[in-house]
Tab-separated table of C-alpha atoms and ligand atoms in Angstrom:
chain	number	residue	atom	x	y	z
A	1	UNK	CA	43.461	41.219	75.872
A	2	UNK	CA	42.993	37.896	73.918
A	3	UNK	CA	39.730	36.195	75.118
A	4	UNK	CA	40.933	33.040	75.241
A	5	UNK	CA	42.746	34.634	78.215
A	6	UNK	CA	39.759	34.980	80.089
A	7	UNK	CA	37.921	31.819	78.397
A	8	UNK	CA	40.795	29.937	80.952
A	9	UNK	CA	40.252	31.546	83.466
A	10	UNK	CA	36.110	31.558	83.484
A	11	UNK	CA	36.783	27.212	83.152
A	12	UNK	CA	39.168	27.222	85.907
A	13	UNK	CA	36.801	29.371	88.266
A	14	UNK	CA	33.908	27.244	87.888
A	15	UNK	CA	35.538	23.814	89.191
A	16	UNK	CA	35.245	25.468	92.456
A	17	UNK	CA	32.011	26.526	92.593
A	18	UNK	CA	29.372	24.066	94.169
A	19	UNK	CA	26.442	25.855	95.481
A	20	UNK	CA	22.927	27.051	94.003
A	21	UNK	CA	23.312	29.943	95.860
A	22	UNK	CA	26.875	31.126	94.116
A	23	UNK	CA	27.035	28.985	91.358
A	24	UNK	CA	28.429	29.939	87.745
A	25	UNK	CA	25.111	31.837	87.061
A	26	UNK	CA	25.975	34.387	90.047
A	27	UNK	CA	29.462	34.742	88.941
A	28	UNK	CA	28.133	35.458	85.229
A	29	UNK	CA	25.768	37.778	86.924
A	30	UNK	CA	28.153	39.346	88.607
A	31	UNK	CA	30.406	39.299	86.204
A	32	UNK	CA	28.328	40.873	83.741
A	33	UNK	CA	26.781	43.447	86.113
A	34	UNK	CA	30.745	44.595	87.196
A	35	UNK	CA	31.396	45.016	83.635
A	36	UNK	CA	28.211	47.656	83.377
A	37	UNK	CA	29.353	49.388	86.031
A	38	UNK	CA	32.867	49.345	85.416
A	39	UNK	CA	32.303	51.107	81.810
A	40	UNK	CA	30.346	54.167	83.413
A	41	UNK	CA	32.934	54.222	86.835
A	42	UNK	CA	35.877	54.564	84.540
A	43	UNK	CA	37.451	51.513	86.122
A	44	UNK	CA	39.864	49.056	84.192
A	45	UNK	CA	37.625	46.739	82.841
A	46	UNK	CA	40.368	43.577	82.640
A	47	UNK	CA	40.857	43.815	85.857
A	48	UNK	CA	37.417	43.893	87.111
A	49	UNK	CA	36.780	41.000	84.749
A	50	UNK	CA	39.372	38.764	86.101
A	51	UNK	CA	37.948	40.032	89.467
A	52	UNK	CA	34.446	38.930	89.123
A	53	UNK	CA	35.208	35.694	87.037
A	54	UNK	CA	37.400	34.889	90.291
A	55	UNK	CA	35.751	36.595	93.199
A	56	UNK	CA	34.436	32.979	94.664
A	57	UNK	CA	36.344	30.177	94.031
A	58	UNK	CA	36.907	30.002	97.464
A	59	UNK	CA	33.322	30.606	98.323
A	60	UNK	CA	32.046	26.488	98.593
A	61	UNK	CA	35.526	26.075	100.985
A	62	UNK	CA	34.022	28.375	103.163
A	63	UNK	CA	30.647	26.865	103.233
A	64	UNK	CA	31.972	24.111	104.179
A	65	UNK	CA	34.018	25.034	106.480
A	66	UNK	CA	37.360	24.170	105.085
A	67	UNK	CA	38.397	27.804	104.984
A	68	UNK	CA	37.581	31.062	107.281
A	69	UNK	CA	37.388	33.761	104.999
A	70	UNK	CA	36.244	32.782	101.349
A	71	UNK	CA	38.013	36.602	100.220
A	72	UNK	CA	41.461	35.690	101.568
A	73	UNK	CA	41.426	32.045	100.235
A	74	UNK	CA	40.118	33.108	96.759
A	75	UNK	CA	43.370	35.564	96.798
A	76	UNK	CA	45.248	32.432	96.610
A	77	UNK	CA	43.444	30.126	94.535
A	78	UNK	CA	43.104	33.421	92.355
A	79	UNK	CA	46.809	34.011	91.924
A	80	UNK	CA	47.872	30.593	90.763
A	81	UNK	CA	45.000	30.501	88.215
A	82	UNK	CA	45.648	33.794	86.747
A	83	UNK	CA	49.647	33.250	86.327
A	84	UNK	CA	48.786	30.172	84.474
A	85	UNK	CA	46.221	31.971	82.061
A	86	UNK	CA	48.829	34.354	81.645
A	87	UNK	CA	47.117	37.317	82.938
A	88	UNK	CA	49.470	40.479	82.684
A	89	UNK	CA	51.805	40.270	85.345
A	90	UNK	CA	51.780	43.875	86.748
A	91	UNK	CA	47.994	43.996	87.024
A	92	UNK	CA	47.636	40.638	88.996
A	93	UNK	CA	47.644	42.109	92.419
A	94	UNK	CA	45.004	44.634	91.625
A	95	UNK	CA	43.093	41.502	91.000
A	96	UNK	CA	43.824	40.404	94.290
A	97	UNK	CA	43.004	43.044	95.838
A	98	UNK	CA	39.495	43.038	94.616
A	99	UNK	CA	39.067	39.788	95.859
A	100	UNK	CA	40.448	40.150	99.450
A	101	UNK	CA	38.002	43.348	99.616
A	102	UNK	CA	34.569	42.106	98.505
A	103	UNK	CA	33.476	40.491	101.146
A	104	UNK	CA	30.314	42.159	102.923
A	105	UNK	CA	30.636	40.148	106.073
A	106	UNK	CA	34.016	41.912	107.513
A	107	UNK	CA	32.805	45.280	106.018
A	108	UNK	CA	35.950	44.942	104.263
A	109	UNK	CA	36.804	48.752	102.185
A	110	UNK	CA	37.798	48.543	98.890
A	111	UNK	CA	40.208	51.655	98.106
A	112	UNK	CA	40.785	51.079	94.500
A	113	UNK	CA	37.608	51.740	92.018
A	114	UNK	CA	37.934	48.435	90.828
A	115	UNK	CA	37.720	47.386	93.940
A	116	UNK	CA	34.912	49.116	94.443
A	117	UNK	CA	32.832	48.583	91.288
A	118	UNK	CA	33.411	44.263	92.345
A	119	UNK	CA	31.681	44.614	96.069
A	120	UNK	CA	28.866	46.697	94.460
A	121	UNK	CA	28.469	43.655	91.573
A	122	UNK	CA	28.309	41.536	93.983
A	123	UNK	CA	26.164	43.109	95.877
A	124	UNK	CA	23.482	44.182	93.331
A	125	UNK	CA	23.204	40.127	92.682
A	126	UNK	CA	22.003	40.016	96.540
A	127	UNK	CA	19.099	42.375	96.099
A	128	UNK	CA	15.803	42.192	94.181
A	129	UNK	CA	13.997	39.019	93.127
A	130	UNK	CA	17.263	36.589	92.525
A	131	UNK	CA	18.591	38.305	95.830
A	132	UNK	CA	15.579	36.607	97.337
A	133	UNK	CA	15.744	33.220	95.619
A	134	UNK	CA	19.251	33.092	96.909
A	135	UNK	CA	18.455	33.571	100.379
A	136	UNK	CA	15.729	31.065	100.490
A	137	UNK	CA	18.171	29.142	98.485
A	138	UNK	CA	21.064	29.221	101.266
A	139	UNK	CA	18.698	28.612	103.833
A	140	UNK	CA	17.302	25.737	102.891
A	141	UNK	CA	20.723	23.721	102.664
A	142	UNK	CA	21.413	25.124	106.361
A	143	UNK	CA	18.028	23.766	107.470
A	144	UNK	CA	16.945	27.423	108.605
A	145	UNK	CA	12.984	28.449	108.770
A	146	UNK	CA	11.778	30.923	106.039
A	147	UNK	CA	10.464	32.739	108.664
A	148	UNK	CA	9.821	32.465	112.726
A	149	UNK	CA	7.993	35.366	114.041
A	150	UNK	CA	9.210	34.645	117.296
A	151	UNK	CA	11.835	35.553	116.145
A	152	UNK	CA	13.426	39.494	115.622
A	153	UNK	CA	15.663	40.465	113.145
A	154	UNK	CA	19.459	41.354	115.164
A	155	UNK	CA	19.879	45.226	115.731
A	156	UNK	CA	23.308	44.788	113.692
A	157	UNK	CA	24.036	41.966	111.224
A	158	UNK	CA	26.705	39.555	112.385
A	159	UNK	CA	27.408	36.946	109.470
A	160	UNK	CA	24.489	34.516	110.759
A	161	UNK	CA	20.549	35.094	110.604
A	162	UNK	CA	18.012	32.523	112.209
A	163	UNK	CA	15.745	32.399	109.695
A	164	UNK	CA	15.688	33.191	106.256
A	165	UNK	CA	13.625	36.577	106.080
A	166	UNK	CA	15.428	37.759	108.961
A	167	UNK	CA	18.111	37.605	106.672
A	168	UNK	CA	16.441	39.942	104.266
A	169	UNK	CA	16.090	42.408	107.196
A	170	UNK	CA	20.088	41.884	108.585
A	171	UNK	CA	21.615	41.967	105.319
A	172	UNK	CA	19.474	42.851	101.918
A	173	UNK	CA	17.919	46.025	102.969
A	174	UNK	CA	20.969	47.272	104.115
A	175	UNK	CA	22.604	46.436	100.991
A	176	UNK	CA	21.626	49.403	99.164
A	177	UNK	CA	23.437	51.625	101.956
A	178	UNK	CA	26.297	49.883	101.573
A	179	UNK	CA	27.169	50.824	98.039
A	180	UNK	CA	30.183	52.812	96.314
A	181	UNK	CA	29.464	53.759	92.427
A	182	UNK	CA	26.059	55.915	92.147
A	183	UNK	CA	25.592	53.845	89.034
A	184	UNK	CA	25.394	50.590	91.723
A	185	UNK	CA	23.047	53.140	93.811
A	186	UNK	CA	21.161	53.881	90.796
A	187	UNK	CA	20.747	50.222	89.689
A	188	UNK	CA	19.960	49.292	93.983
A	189	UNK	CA	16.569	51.540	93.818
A	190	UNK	CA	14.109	49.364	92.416
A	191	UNK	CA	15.468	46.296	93.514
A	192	UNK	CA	15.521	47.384	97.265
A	193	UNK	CA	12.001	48.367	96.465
A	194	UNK	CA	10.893	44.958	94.882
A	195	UNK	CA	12.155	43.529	98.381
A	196	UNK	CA	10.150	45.509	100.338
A	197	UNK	CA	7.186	44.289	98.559
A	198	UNK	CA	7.839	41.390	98.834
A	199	UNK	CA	8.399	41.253	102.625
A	200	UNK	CA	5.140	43.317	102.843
A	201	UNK	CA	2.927	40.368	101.116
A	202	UNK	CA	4.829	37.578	102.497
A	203	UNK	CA	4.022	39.006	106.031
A	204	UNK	CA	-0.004	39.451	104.734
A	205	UNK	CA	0.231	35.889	103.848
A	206	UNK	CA	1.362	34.965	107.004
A	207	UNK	CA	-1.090	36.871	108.656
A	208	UNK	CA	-3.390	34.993	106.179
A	209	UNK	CA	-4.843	38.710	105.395
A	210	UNK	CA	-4.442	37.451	101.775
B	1	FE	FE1	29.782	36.565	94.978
């Protein structure tokens, strides 16, 4: 497909993005980490490259509140953008679809591999070192405490963590359960074990045994 195709829709995508925490650098991450993965899953790589150029416009109207679910909205935003970039027609709603499914919050299930090989892109950006920048990241501009030992992580992860390692506990170490594509698994391994680490000297710090 002619890049200037997807040169379009890359420009387009970032006028909506507005926060550190998913800015254009997480989309390229993403966008280039879906592409890996989509070459050894066997999935159509156009579509997953729309997908991941796309997967958060809706993302900053979320954050602030304009919009409940940042998956549904970006379906729409999503549409409009491709059609004008002149995106094939008859793969446009497998596009969509990848966008409605990769939210983690709603535990959404992608069905199609493209689908599939999007949520675990998006998800590999959430773990490891850049994982935990963007989780400090996000909870500084909501004001949250790194860390409050009073405290405990939630048994079960319900969108919203108190402080910003509890975070790590709710949501990052989970992440690498929460894959589809063995290659994601296989990419997950030594990040999830660089966060570990990580919440192992932090807590030494804290405990000033360091
Ligand atoms: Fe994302």
């Amino acid at each position: 497909m002619d890049e200037s195709v997807f040169e379009m829709i890359r420009r387009r995508s970032e006028e909506y993005l507005r926060f550190s925490h998913h800015d254009r650098y997480h989309v390229e991450r993403v966008h280039g980490m879906a592409m890996r993965i989509a070459a050894e899953e066997g999935a159509d790589m156009d579509v997953v490259r729309a997908a991941a150029l796309l997967h958060d416009v809706a993302r900053a109207m979320e954050e602030e509140g304009m919009v409940e679910d940042h998956a549904a909205e970006g379906a729409k935003i999503a549409e409009g953008i491709l059609r004008d970039a002149g995106f094939p027609e008859e793969k446009i709603s497998r596009v969509l679809e990848c966008i409605r499914a990769h939210r983690f919050r709603r535990g959404e299930t992608a069905e199609s591999v493209e689908a599939r090989v999007l949520q675990d892109a998006d998800r590999l950006d959430a773990l490891g070192a850049i994982g935990i920048a963007r989780v400090f990241s996000r909870g500084g501009w909501e004001n949250k405490p790194i860390h409050d030992p009073l405290i405990p992580p939630k048994e079960r992860y319900d969108g919203e963590s108190l402080t910003s390692v509890n975070h790590i506990y709710e949501k990052i170490l989970r992440l690498r359960d929460e894959l589809n594509t063995d290659t994601a698994r296989r990419i997950s391994e030594e990040r999830h074990r660089f966060v570990e680490q990580f919440l192992e000297r932090f807590l030494r710090e804290w405990r000033l045994e360091i």
